[in-house]
mmCIF file of C-alpha atoms in Angstrom:
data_model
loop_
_atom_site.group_PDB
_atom_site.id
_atom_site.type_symbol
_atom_site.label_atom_id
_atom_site.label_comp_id
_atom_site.label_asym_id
_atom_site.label_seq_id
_atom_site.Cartn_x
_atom_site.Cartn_y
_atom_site.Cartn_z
ATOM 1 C CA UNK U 1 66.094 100.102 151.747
ATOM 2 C CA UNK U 2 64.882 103.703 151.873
ATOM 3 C CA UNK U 3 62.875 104.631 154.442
ATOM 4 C CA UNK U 4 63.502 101.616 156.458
ATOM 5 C CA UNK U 5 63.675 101.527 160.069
ATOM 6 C CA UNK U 6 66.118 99.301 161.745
ATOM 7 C CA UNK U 7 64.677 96.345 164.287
ATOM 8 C CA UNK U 8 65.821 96.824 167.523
ATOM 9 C CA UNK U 9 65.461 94.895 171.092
ATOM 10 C CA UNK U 10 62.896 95.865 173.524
ATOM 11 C CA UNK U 11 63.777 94.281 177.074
ATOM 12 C CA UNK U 12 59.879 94.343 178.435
ATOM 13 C CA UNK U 13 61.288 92.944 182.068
ATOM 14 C CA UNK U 14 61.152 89.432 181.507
ATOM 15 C CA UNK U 15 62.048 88.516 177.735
ATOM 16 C CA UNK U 16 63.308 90.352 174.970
ATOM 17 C CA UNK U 17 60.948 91.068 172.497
ATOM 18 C CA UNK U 18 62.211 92.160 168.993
ATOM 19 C CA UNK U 19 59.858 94.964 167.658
ATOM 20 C CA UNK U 20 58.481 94.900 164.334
ATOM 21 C CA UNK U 21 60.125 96.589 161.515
ATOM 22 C CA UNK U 22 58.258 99.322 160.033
ATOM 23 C CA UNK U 23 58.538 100.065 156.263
ATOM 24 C CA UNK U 24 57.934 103.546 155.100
ATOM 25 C CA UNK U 25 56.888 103.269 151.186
ATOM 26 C CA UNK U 26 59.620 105.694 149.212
ATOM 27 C CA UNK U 27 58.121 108.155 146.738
ATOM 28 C CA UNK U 28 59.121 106.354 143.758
ATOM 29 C CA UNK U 29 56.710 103.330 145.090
ATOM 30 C CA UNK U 30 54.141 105.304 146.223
ATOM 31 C CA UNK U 31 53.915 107.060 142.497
ATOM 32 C CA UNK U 32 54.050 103.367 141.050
ATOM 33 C CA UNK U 33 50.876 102.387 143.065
ATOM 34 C CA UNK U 34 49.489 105.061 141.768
ATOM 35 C CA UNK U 35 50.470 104.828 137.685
ATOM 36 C CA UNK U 36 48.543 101.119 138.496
ATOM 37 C CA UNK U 37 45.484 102.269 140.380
ATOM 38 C CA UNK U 38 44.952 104.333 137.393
ATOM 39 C CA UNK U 39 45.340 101.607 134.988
ATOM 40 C CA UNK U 40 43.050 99.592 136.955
ATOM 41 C CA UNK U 41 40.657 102.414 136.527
ATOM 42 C CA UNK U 42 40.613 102.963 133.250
ATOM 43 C CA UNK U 43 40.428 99.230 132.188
ATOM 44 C CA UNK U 44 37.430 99.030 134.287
ATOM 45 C CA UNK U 45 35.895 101.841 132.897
ATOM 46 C CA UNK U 46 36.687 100.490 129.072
ATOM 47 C CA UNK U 47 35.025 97.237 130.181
ATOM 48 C CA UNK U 48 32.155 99.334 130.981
ATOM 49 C CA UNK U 49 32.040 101.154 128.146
ATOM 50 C CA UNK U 50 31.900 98.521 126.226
ATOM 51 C CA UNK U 51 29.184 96.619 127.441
ATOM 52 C CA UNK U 52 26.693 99.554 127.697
ATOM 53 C CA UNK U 53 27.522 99.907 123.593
ATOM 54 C CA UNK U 54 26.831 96.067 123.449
ATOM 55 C CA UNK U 55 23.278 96.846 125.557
ATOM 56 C CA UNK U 56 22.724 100.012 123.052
ATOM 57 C CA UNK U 57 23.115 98.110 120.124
ATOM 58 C CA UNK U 58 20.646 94.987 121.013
ATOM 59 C CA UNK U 59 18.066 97.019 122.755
ATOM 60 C CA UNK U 60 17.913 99.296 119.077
ATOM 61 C CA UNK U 61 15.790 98.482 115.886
ATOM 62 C CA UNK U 62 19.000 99.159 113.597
ATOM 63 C CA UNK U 63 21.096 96.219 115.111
ATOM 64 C CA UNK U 64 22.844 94.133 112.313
ATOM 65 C CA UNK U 65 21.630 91.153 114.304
ATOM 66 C CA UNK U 66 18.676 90.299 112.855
ATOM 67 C CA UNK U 67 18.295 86.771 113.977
ATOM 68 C CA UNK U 68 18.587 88.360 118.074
ATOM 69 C CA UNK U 69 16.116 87.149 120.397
ATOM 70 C CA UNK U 70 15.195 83.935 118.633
ATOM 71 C CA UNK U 71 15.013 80.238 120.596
ATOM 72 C CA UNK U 72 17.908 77.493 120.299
ATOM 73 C CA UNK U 73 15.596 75.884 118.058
ATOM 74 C CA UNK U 74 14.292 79.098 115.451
ATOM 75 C CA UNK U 75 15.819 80.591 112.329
ATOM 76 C CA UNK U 76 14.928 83.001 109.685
ATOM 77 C CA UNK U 77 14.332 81.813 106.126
ATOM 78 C CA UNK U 78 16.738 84.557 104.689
ATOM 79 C CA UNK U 79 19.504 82.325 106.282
ATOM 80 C CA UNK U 80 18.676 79.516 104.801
ATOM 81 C CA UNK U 81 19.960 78.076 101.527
ATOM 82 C CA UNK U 82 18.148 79.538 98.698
ATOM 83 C CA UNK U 83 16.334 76.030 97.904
ATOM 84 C CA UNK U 84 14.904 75.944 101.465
ATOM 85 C CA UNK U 85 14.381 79.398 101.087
ATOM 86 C CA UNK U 86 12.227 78.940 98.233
ATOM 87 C CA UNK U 87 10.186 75.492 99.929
ATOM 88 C CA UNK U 88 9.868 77.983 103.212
ATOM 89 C CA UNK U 89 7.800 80.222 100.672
ATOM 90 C CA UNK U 90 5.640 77.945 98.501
ATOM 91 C CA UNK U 91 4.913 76.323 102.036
ATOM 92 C CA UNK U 92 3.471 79.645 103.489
ATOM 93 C CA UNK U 93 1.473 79.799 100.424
ATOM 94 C CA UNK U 94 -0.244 76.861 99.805
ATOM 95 C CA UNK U 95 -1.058 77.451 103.583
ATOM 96 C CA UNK U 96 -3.411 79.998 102.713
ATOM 97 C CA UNK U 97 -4.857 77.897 100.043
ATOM 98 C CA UNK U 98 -5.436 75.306 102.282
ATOM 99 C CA UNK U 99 -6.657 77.761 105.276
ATOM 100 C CA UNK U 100 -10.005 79.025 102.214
ATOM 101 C CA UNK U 101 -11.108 75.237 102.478
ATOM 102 C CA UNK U 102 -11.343 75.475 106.342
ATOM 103 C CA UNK U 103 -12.578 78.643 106.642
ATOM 104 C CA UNK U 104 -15.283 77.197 104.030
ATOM 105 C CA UNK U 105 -16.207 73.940 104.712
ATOM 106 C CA UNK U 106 -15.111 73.905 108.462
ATOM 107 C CA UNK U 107 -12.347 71.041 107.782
ATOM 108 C CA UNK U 108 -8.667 70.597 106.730
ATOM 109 C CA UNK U 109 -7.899 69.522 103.224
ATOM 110 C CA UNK U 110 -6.130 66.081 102.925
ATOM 111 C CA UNK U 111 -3.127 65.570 100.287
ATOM 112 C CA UNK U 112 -5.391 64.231 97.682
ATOM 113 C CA UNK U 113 -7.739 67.304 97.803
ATOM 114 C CA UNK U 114 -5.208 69.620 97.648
ATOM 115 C CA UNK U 115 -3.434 67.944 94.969
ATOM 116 C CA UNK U 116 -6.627 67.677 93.073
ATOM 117 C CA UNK U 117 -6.364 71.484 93.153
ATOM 118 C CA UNK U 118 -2.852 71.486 92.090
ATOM 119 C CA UNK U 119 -1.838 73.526 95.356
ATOM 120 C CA UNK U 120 1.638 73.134 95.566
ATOM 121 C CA UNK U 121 4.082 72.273 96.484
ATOM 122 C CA UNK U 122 1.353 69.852 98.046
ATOM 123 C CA UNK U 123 1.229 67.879 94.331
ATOM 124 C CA UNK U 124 4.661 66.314 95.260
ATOM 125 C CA UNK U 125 5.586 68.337 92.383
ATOM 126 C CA UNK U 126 8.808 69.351 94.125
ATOM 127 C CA UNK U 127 10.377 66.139 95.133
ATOM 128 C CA UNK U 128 8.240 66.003 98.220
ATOM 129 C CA UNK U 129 5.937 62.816 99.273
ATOM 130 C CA UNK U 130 3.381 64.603 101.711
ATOM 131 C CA UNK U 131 1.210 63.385 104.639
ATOM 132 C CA UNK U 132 -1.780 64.893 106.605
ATOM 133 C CA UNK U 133 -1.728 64.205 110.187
ATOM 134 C CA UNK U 134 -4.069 65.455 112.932
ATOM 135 C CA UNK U 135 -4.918 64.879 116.643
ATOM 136 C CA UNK U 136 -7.005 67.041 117.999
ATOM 137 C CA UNK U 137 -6.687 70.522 117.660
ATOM 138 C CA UNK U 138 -3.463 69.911 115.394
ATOM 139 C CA UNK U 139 -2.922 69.271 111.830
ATOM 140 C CA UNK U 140 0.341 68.259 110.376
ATOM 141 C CA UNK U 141 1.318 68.652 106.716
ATOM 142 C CA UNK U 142 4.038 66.461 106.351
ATOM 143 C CA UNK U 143 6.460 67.043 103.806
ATOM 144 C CA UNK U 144 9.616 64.197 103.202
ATOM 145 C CA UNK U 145 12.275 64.009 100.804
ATOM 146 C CA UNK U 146 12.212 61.584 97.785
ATOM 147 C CA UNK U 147 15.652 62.374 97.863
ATOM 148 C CA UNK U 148 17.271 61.228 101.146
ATOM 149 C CA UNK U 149 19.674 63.991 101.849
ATOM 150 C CA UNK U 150 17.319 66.760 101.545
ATOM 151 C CA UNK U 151 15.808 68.337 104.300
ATOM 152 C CA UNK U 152 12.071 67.497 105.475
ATOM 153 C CA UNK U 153 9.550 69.966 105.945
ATOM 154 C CA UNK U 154 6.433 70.464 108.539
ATOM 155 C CA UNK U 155 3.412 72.844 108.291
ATOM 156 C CA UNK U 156 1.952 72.315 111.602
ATOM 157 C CA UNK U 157 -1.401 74.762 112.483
ATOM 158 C CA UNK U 158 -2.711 74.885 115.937
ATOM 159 C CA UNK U 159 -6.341 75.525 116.023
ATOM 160 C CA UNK U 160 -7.610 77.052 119.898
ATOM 161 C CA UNK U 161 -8.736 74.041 122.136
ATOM 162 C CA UNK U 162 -12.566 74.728 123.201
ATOM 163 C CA UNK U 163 -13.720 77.104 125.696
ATOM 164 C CA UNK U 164 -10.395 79.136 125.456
ATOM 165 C CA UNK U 165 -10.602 82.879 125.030
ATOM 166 C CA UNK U 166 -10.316 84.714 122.382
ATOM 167 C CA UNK U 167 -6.683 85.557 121.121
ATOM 168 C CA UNK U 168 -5.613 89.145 121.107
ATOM 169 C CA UNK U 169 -2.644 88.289 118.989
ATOM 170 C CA UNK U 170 -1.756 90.534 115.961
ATOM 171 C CA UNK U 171 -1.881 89.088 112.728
ATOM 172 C CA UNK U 172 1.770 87.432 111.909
ATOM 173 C CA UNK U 173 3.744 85.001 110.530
ATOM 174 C CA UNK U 174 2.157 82.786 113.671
ATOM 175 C CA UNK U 175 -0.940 84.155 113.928
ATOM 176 C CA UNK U 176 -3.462 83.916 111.277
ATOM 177 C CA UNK U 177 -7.187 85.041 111.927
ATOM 178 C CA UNK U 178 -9.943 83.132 109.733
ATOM 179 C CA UNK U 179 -13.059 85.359 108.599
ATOM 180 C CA UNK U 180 -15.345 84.185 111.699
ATOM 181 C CA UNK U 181 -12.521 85.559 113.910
ATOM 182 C CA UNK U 182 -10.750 81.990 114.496
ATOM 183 C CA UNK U 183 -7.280 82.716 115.699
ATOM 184 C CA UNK U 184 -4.831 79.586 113.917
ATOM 185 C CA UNK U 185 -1.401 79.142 115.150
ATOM 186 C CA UNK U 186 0.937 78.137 112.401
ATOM 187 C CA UNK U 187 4.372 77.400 112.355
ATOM 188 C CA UNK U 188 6.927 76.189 110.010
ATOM 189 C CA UNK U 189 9.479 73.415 110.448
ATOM 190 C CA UNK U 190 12.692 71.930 109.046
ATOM 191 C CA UNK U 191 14.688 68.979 109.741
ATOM 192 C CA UNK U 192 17.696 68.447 107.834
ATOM 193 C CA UNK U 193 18.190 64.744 108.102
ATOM 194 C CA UNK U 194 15.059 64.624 106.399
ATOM 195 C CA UNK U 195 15.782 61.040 104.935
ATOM 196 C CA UNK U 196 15.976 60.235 108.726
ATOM 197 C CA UNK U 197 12.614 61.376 109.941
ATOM 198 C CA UNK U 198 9.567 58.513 110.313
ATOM 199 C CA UNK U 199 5.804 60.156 109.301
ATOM 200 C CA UNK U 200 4.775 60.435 111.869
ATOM 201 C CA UNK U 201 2.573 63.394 113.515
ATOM 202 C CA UNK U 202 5.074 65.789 115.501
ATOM 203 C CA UNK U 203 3.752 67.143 118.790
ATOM 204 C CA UNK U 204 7.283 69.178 119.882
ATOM 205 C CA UNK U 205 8.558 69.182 116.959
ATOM 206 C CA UNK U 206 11.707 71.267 118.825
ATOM 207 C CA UNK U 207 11.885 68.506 120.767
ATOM 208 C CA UNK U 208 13.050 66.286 118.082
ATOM 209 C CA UNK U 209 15.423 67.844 116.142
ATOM 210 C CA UNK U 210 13.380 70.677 114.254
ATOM 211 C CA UNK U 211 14.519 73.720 113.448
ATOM 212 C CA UNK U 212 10.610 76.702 113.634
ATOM 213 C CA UNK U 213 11.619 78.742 110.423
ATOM 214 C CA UNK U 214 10.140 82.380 110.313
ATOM 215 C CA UNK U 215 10.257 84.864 107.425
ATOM 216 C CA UNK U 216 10.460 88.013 110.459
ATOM 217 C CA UNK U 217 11.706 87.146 114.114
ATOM 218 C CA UNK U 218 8.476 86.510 115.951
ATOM 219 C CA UNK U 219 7.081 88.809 118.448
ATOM 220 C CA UNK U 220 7.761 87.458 122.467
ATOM 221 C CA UNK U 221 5.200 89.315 123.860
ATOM 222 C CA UNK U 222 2.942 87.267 121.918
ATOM 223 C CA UNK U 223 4.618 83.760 120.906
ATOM 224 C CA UNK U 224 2.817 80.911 122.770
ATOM 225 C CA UNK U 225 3.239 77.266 120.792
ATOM 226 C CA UNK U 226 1.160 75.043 123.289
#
């Protein structure tokens, strides 16, 4: 080998001691440990590269991503199929209907009322037998499927429990703010077993299979479901 020293015997006065072999890298080594240092760099630095592109492209509004920074248990209705789309809709708007009678009369409107009203898709109208639940501060609209392998549906508003401050939440597709400054807390559910699903009133709905449907991806500075 080039560059290689020979052993040799070293007589130290009482044994002979064989002295290590030194190997002197040739030039055509040392130029191969450097051809793969630079590799190493420069794979390294591509890794890099592409993970600060990664960070650029979350931490920017125009990321094609629209469903990043939701839960597990969240989705937005624009993924949804176009009938749950459409249920997702009618569902945020008989809400408001039904949030004029409260902000009115001080109380949530059963089924029967609303139906009397013809607030859909409350009526049943849309293949739906709905229930109103409530415990305490929280009111369930209930919505299951006459037809077994549809999916079920949830309106569930959170009203504040007494002697809690005010919320400074903006006004969202959580947060709705009554006329006398009452801040409700509304979300949205699916289940898509709805066949499966007992009425029953849901207190973590995420908990049980749910999936919180949004129209926009909600705010974490300000998302709190108690």
């Amino acid at each position: 080998m080039a560059g290689a020293q020979e052993p040799f015997d070293v007589d130290d006065g009482e044994r002979r001691v064989m002295a290590p072999t030194v190997i002197q890298p040739s030039a055509d080594s040392a130029r191969k440990a450097g051809r793969e240092r630079l590799g190493v760099i420069a794979l390294a630095v591509g890794v890099v590269g592409v993970i600060a592109v990664y960070l650029a492209l979350n931490a920017s509004g125009g990321s094609a991503d629209r469903d990043r920074g939701l839960l597990p248990y969240q989705a937005l209705a624009h993924t949804l199929p176009a009938p749950d789309q459409r249920m997702h809709a009618a569902i945020r708007q008989g809400m408001l209907a039904a949030e004029g009678v409260r902000a009115r009369s001080g109380m949530w409107p059963d089924i029967p009322a609303l139906t009397a009203n013809g607030v859909s898709p409350f009526t049943g109208a849309d293949g739906y037998d709905w229930s109103f639940l409530q415990q305490g501060a929280i009111v369930n609209y209930f919505g299951r499927p006459k037809d077994a392998s549809q999916p079920a549906w949830l309106l569930e508003i959170q009203e504040p429990e007494p002697g809690m401050p005010p919320d400074p939440a903006p006004s969202d597709d959580e947060h709705h703010r009554l006329g006398d400054g009452t801040v409700l807390h509304v979300y949205v559910w699916t289940h898509r077993f709805g066949g499966q699903v007992p009425v029953t009133f849901v207190r973590q709905p995420q908990n049980a299979g749910w999936t919180q449907v949004f129209t926009t991806a909600p705010d974490p500075v300000f998302y709190n479901r108690r």
